C-alpha cells in the first residue's frame, strides 16, 4: 500500500511539533497541506511555529494555510501555561523560514485540496475544530470529500484542563459539536487513550542516539512540558513521563493496529454549568441509537511500546 494522503490541522504547540516531525517524515503518509488555528496560542504564533517547524524538518514544500483567529462563538482561552508563551516552551528555531502561508484561509485551502483528490482523504485535527467546522459550514459538499476526521480530544469521563473536558473540545465546543453532528466518520483519539501515549524520561534520553536537529528539538521542547504538565493535575504530577497526545493521534492513521477502540454515538456539551466541553460518549448504549448514528470511533488504548518504537525509527531518518 502506498502512503496515505492526509491534511493536518494544528495549533503548534509542543505535542503538535512532535506529531508533525513524525507525520512529515514517515514514509506511510503523504502530507498534502497543513493548516493552523488558534488553540494552544493565538493563530499568529501557531502559524509562525508551524511554518518554521516544517522548515526545520526540511519540508518547505508542504503548503500551509492560516486559519481561524478565534473560536466560533467564544474568546480564546489559550494553553500558554502548558506550552509556554511562544507555544514551544521557549525553544527558538535556529534558522527562520522566509516562506509565508498561502493566500487562502485554511477552510478554503482545505476545500481546494479535497476537491483536487480523486478519492476522499483523511483530515488529522490536532487542535480545536474551528477550521473544520468552518469548512463544513461553508462547503457542505466537503462532507463527501473527507474520508474521516481523526481528532485529538474527547474522553469518557476525564479531562484536561477541567475534570470532564479536554482542551481541544473546551476551546471550541460549538465547533466540535457541529463537526460530530454532521455524522462525518470521526475518530476520537481520546484523552483516555493518549494518557497512555507517554514517553518516559528514559525514552527521551534515548532520542540522544539520533544526532540531528529534529531530535534536539524534541528534547528541548519537552524540557518545559515535563514541568508544565506536572502542575496540571495529580494524574500528570505522578506520571513517569509525558503524554504526546497529538503524536498518538497521527500514529493511529499509520498504525491502527496499535490501538483499541469502538464505535459509539457521541455529542458535545456546550451549555453546561460545570461540564462545558464534555464529550458525551454513549458507552453503554443508553440512547439506543441506530448504527448509522454511531459515527464516532472512540480510541481508548494504545500499545505504548510499539508507538514509542515507531516514533524512534522515524526520528532516525532525519
Ligand atoms: C491537546 O491540547 C493541546 O494543548 C495539545 O496540543 C493537544 O492537542 C491535549 O489535550
Ligand atoms: Ca494540539
CSV table of N, CA and C in Angstrom, one decimal, residues 5-97:
chain,number,residue,atom,x,y,z
A,5,UNK,N,-2.7,9.7,2.0
A,5,UNK,CA,-2.7,11.1,1.9
A,5,UNK,C,-3.5,11.8,3.0
A,6,UNK,N,-3.0,12.8,3.6
A,6,UNK,CA,-3.6,13.5,4.7
A,6,UNK,C,-3.5,15.0,4.6
A,7,UNK,N,-4.4,15.7,5.3
A,7,UNK,CA,-4.3,17.1,5.6
A,7,UNK,C,-4.2,17.2,7.1
A,8,UNK,N,-3.4,18.1,7.6
A,8,UNK,CA,-3.2,18.2,9.1
A,8,UNK,C,-3.6,19.6,9.5
A,9,UNK,N,-4.4,19.7,10.5
A,9,UNK,CA,-4.8,21.0,11.1
A,9,UNK,C,-4.2,21.0,12.6
A,10,UNK,N,-3.5,22.1,12.9
A,10,UNK,CA,-2.8,22.0,14.2
A,10,UNK,C,-2.7,23.4,14.8
A,11,UNK,N,-2.3,23.4,16.1
A,11,UNK,CA,-2.1,24.7,16.9
A,11,UNK,C,-0.7,24.6,17.6
A,12,UNK,N,0.3,24.4,16.8
A,12,UNK,CA,1.7,24.1,17.3
A,12,UNK,C,2.1,25.1,18.3
A,13,UNK,N,2.4,24.7,19.5
A,13,UNK,CA,2.2,23.5,20.4
A,13,UNK,C,3.3,22.5,20.4
A,14,UNK,N,3.7,22.1,21.7
A,14,UNK,CA,4.7,21.2,21.9
A,14,UNK,C,4.4,19.8,21.4
A,15,UNK,N,3.3,19.2,21.7
A,15,UNK,CA,3.0,17.9,21.1
A,15,UNK,C,2.7,18.0,19.7
A,16,UNK,N,2.1,19.1,19.2
A,16,UNK,CA,1.9,19.3,17.7
A,16,UNK,C,3.2,19.2,17.0
A,17,UNK,N,4.3,19.9,17.5
A,17,UNK,CA,5.5,19.9,16.7
A,17,UNK,C,6.1,18.5,16.6
A,18,UNK,N,6.0,17.7,17.7
A,18,UNK,CA,6.5,16.4,17.7
A,18,UNK,C,5.7,15.5,16.8
A,19,UNK,N,4.4,15.7,16.8
A,19,UNK,CA,3.5,15.0,15.8
A,19,UNK,C,3.9,15.3,14.4
A,20,UNK,N,4.1,16.6,14.1
A,20,UNK,CA,4.5,17.0,12.7
A,20,UNK,C,5.8,16.3,12.3
A,21,UNK,N,6.7,16.2,13.3
A,21,UNK,CA,8.0,15.7,12.9
A,21,UNK,C,7.9,14.2,12.5
A,22,UNK,N,6.9,13.5,13.0
A,22,UNK,CA,6.6,12.2,12.6
A,22,UNK,C,5.9,12.2,11.3
A,23,UNK,N,4.8,13.0,11.2
A,23,UNK,CA,3.9,13.0,10.0
A,23,UNK,C,4.6,13.3,8.7
A,24,UNK,N,5.5,14.3,8.8
A,24,UNK,CA,6.2,14.7,7.5
A,24,UNK,C,7.4,13.8,7.1
A,25,UNK,N,7.8,12.9,8.0
A,25,UNK,CA,8.9,12.1,7.7
A,25,UNK,C,8.6,10.6,7.5
A,26,UNK,N,7.5,10.1,8.1
A,26,UNK,CA,7.2,8.7,7.9
A,26,UNK,C,6.9,8.5,6.5
A,27,UNK,N,7.4,7.4,5.9
A,27,UNK,CA,7.0,7.1,4.5
A,27,UNK,C,5.6,6.6,4.4
A,28,UNK,N,4.9,6.4,5.5
A,28,UNK,CA,3.5,6.0,5.4
A,28,UNK,C,2.5,7.1,5.2
A,29,UNK,N,2.9,8.3,5.2
A,29,UNK,CA,2.0,9.4,5.0
A,29,UNK,C,2.5,10.4,3.9
A,30,UNK,N,1.5,10.9,3.2
A,30,UNK,CA,1.8,12.0,2.2
A,30,UNK,C,1.0,13.2,2.7
A,31,UNK,N,1.7,14.2,3.3
A,31,UNK,CA,1.0,15.3,3.8
A,31,UNK,C,0.8,16.4,2.7
A,32,UNK,N,-0.5,16.5,2.4
A,32,UNK,CA,-0.8,17.4,1.2
A,32,UNK,C,-0.9,18.9,1.6
A,33,UNK,N,-1.0,19.1,2.9
A,33,UNK,CA,-1.1,20.5,3.4
A,33,UNK,C,-1.2,20.5,4.9
A,34,UNK,N,-0.9,21.7,5.4
A,34,UNK,CA,-1.1,21.9,6.9
A,34,UNK,C,-1.8,23.2,7.1
A,35,UNK,N,-2.7,23.2,8.0
A,35,UNK,CA,-3.5,24.4,8.3
A,35,UNK,C,-3.3,24.7,9.8
A,36,UNK,N,-3.4,26.0,10.2
A,36,UNK,CA,-3.2,26.4,11.6
A,36,UNK,C,-4.4,27.1,12.1
A,37,UNK,N,-4.5,27.0,13.4
A,37,UNK,CA,-5.7,27.6,14.1
A,37,UNK,C,-5.3,28.1,15.4
A,38,UNK,N,-6.2,28.9,16.1
A,38,UNK,CA,-5.9,29.3,17.4
A,38,UNK,C,-6.3,28.2,18.4
A,39,UNK,N,-5.5,28.0,19.5
A,39,UNK,CA,-5.8,27.0,20.4
A,39,UNK,C,-4.8,27.1,21.5
A,40,UNK,N,-3.7,26.4,21.4
A,40,UNK,CA,-2.6,26.5,22.4
A,40,UNK,C,-2.2,27.9,22.6
A,41,UNK,N,-2.1,28.6,21.5
A,41,UNK,CA,-1.7,30.0,21.4
A,41,UNK,C,-2.5,30.7,20.3
A,42,UNK,N,-2.5,32.0,20.2
A,42,UNK,CA,-3.2,32.7,19.1
A,42,UNK,C,-2.6,32.2,17.7
A,43,UNK,N,-3.4,32.4,16.7
A,43,UNK,CA,-3.0,31.8,15.3
A,43,UNK,C,-1.7,32.4,14.8
A,44,UNK,N,-1.5,33.7,15.1
A,44,UNK,CA,-0.2,34.3,14.7
A,44,UNK,C,1.0,33.4,15.1
A,45,UNK,N,0.9,33.0,16.4
A,45,UNK,CA,2.1,32.2,17.0
A,45,UNK,C,2.0,30.8,16.4
A,46,UNK,N,0.8,30.2,16.4
A,46,UNK,CA,0.8,28.8,15.9
A,46,UNK,C,1.2,28.7,14.4
A,47,UNK,N,1.0,29.7,13.7
A,47,UNK,CA,1.4,29.8,12.3
A,47,UNK,C,2.9,29.9,12.1
A,48,UNK,N,3.4,30.8,12.9
A,48,UNK,CA,4.9,31.0,12.9
A,48,UNK,C,5.6,29.7,13.3
A,49,UNK,N,5.1,29.1,14.3
A,49,UNK,CA,5.7,27.8,14.8
A,49,UNK,C,5.6,26.7,13.7
A,50,UNK,N,4.5,26.7,13.1
A,50,UNK,CA,4.3,25.6,12.1
A,50,UNK,C,5.1,25.8,10.9
A,51,UNK,N,5.2,27.0,10.4
A,51,UNK,CA,6.0,27.3,9.2
A,51,UNK,C,7.5,27.0,9.5
A,52,UNK,N,7.9,27.4,10.6
A,52,UNK,CA,9.3,27.1,11.0
A,52,UNK,C,9.6,25.7,11.3
A,53,UNK,N,8.6,25.0,11.9
A,53,UNK,CA,8.7,23.6,12.1
A,53,UNK,C,8.9,22.8,10.8
A,54,UNK,N,8.1,23.2,9.8
A,54,UNK,CA,8.2,22.5,8.5
A,54,UNK,C,9.6,22.8,7.9
A,55,UNK,N,10.1,24.0,8.1
A,55,UNK,CA,11.4,24.3,7.6
A,55,UNK,C,12.5,23.5,8.3
A,56,UNK,N,12.4,23.4,9.6
A,56,UNK,CA,13.4,22.6,10.4
A,56,UNK,C,13.4,21.1,9.9
A,57,UNK,N,12.2,20.7,9.5
A,57,UNK,CA,12.1,19.3,9.1
A,57,UNK,C,12.3,19.1,7.6
A,58,UNK,N,12.8,20.2,7.0
A,58,UNK,CA,13.1,20.1,5.5
A,58,UNK,C,11.9,19.9,4.6
A,59,UNK,N,10.8,20.4,5.1
A,59,UNK,CA,9.5,20.3,4.3
A,59,UNK,C,8.9,21.6,3.9
A,60,UNK,N,9.7,22.6,3.5
A,60,UNK,CA,9.1,23.8,3.0
A,60,UNK,C,8.2,23.6,1.8
A,61,UNK,N,8.3,22.4,1.2
A,61,UNK,CA,7.4,22.1,0.0
A,61,UNK,C,6.0,21.9,0.4
A,62,UNK,N,5.7,21.7,1.7
A,62,UNK,CA,4.3,21.4,2.1
A,62,UNK,C,3.6,22.8,2.3
A,63,UNK,N,2.5,23.0,1.5
A,63,UNK,CA,1.8,24.3,1.7
A,63,UNK,C,1.1,24.5,3.0
A,64,UNK,N,1.1,25.7,3.5
A,64,UNK,CA,0.5,25.9,4.8
A,64,UNK,C,-0.6,27.1,4.7
A,65,UNK,N,-1.7,26.9,5.2
A,65,UNK,CA,-2.8,27.9,5.2
A,65,UNK,C,-3.1,28.3,6.6
A,66,UNK,N,-3.2,29.6,6.8
A,66,UNK,CA,-3.6,30.1,8.2
A,66,UNK,C,-5.1,30.1,8.4
A,67,UNK,N,-5.5,29.7,9.6
A,67,UNK,CA,-6.9,29.6,9.8
A,67,UNK,C,-7.5,30.6,10.8
A,68,UNK,N,-8.6,30.1,11.4
A,68,UNK,CA,-9.4,31.0,12.3
A,68,UNK,C,-8.6,31.6,13.4
A,69,UNK,N,-8.9,32.9,13.6
A,69,UNK,CA,-8.3,33.7,14.7
A,69,UNK,C,-9.0,33.6,16.0
A,70,UNK,N,-10.2,33.1,16.0
A,70,UNK,CA,-10.9,32.8,17.3
A,70,UNK,C,-11.9,31.7,17.1
A,71,UNK,N,-12.3,31.1,18.3
A,71,UNK,CA,-13.3,30.0,18.2
A,71,UNK,C,-14.6,30.5,17.6
A,72,UNK,N,-15.5,29.6,17.2
A,72,UNK,CA,-16.8,30.0,16.5
A,72,UNK,C,-17.6,31.1,17.3
A,73,UNK,N,-17.8,30.8,18.6
A,73,UNK,CA,-18.7,31.7,19.4
A,73,UNK,C,-18.1,32.2,20.7
A,74,UNK,N,-16.8,32.0,20.9
A,74,UNK,CA,-16.2,32.4,22.1
A,74,UNK,C,-14.9,33.1,21.9
A,75,UNK,N,-14.3,33.6,23.0
A,75,UNK,CA,-13.0,34.1,23.0
A,75,UNK,C,-12.0,33.0,23.3
A,76,UNK,N,-10.8,33.1,22.8
A,76,UNK,CA,-9.8,32.0,23.0
A,76,UNK,C,-9.3,32.0,24.4
A,77,UNK,N,-9.4,30.8,25.1
A,77,UNK,CA,-8.6,30.6,26.3
A,77,UNK,C,-7.5,29.8,26.0
A,78,UNK,N,-6.3,30.3,25.9
A,78,UNK,CA,-5.2,29.5,25.3
A,78,UNK,C,-4.5,28.6,26.4
A,79,UNK,N,-3.5,27.9,26.0
A,79,UNK,CA,-2.8,27.0,26.9
A,79,UNK,C,-1.4,27.3,27.0
A,80,UNK,N,-1.1,28.6,27.1
A,80,UNK,CA,0.3,29.1,27.3
A,80,UNK,C,0.9,28.5,28.6
A,81,UNK,N,0.0,28.2,29.5
A,81,UNK,CA,0.5,27.7,30.8
A,81,UNK,C,1.1,26.3,30.6
A,82,UNK,N,0.7,25.6,29.6
A,82,UNK,CA,1.2,24.3,29.3
A,82,UNK,C,2.4,24.3,28.2
A,83,UNK,N,2.2,25.2,27.2
A,83,UNK,CA,3.1,25.2,26.1
A,83,UNK,C,4.1,26.4,26.1
A,84,UNK,N,4.0,27.2,27.1
A,84,UNK,CA,4.9,28.4,27.2
A,84,UNK,C,4.4,29.5,26.3
A,85,UNK,N,4.9,30.7,26.5
A,85,UNK,CA,4.4,31.9,25.8
A,85,UNK,C,4.6,31.9,24.3
A,86,UNK,N,5.6,31.1,23.9
A,86,UNK,CA,5.9,31.0,22.4
A,86,UNK,C,5.3,29.7,21.9
A,87,UNK,N,4.6,29.0,22.7
A,87,UNK,CA,4.0,27.7,22.3
A,87,UNK,C,4.9,26.5,22.2
A,88,UNK,N,6.2,26.8,22.4
A,88,UNK,CA,7.2,25.7,22.3
A,88,UNK,C,8.1,25.7,23.5
A,89,UNK,N,7.6,26.1,24.6
A,89,UNK,CA,8.4,26.0,25.8
A,89,UNK,C,9.7,26.8,25.8
A,90,UNK,N,9.7,27.9,25.0
A,90,UNK,CA,10.9,28.8,24.9
A,90,UNK,C,11.9,28.3,23.8
A,91,UNK,N,11.6,27.2,23.2
A,91,UNK,CA,12.5,26.7,22.2
A,91,UNK,C,12.5,27.7,21.0
A,92,UNK,N,13.7,28.1,20.5
A,92,UNK,CA,13.8,29.0,19.4
A,92,UNK,C,14.3,28.3,18.1
A,93,UNK,N,13.8,28.6,17.0
A,93,UNK,CA,14.3,28.0,15.7
A,93,UNK,C,15.7,28.7,15.4
A,94,UNK,N,16.7,27.8,15.1
A,94,UNK,CA,18.0,28.4,14.8
A,94,UNK,C,17.9,29.2,13.5
A,95,UNK,N,17.2,28.7,12.5
A,95,UNK,CA,17.1,29.3,11.2
A,95,UNK,C,15.6,29.5,10.9
A,96,UNK,N,15.3,30.7,10.5
A,96,UNK,CA,13.8,31.1,10.3
A,96,UNK,C,13.6,30.9,8.8
A,97,UNK,N,12.4,30.5,8.5
A,97,UNK,CA,12.0,30.3,7.1
A,97,UNK,C,11.5,31.7,6.5
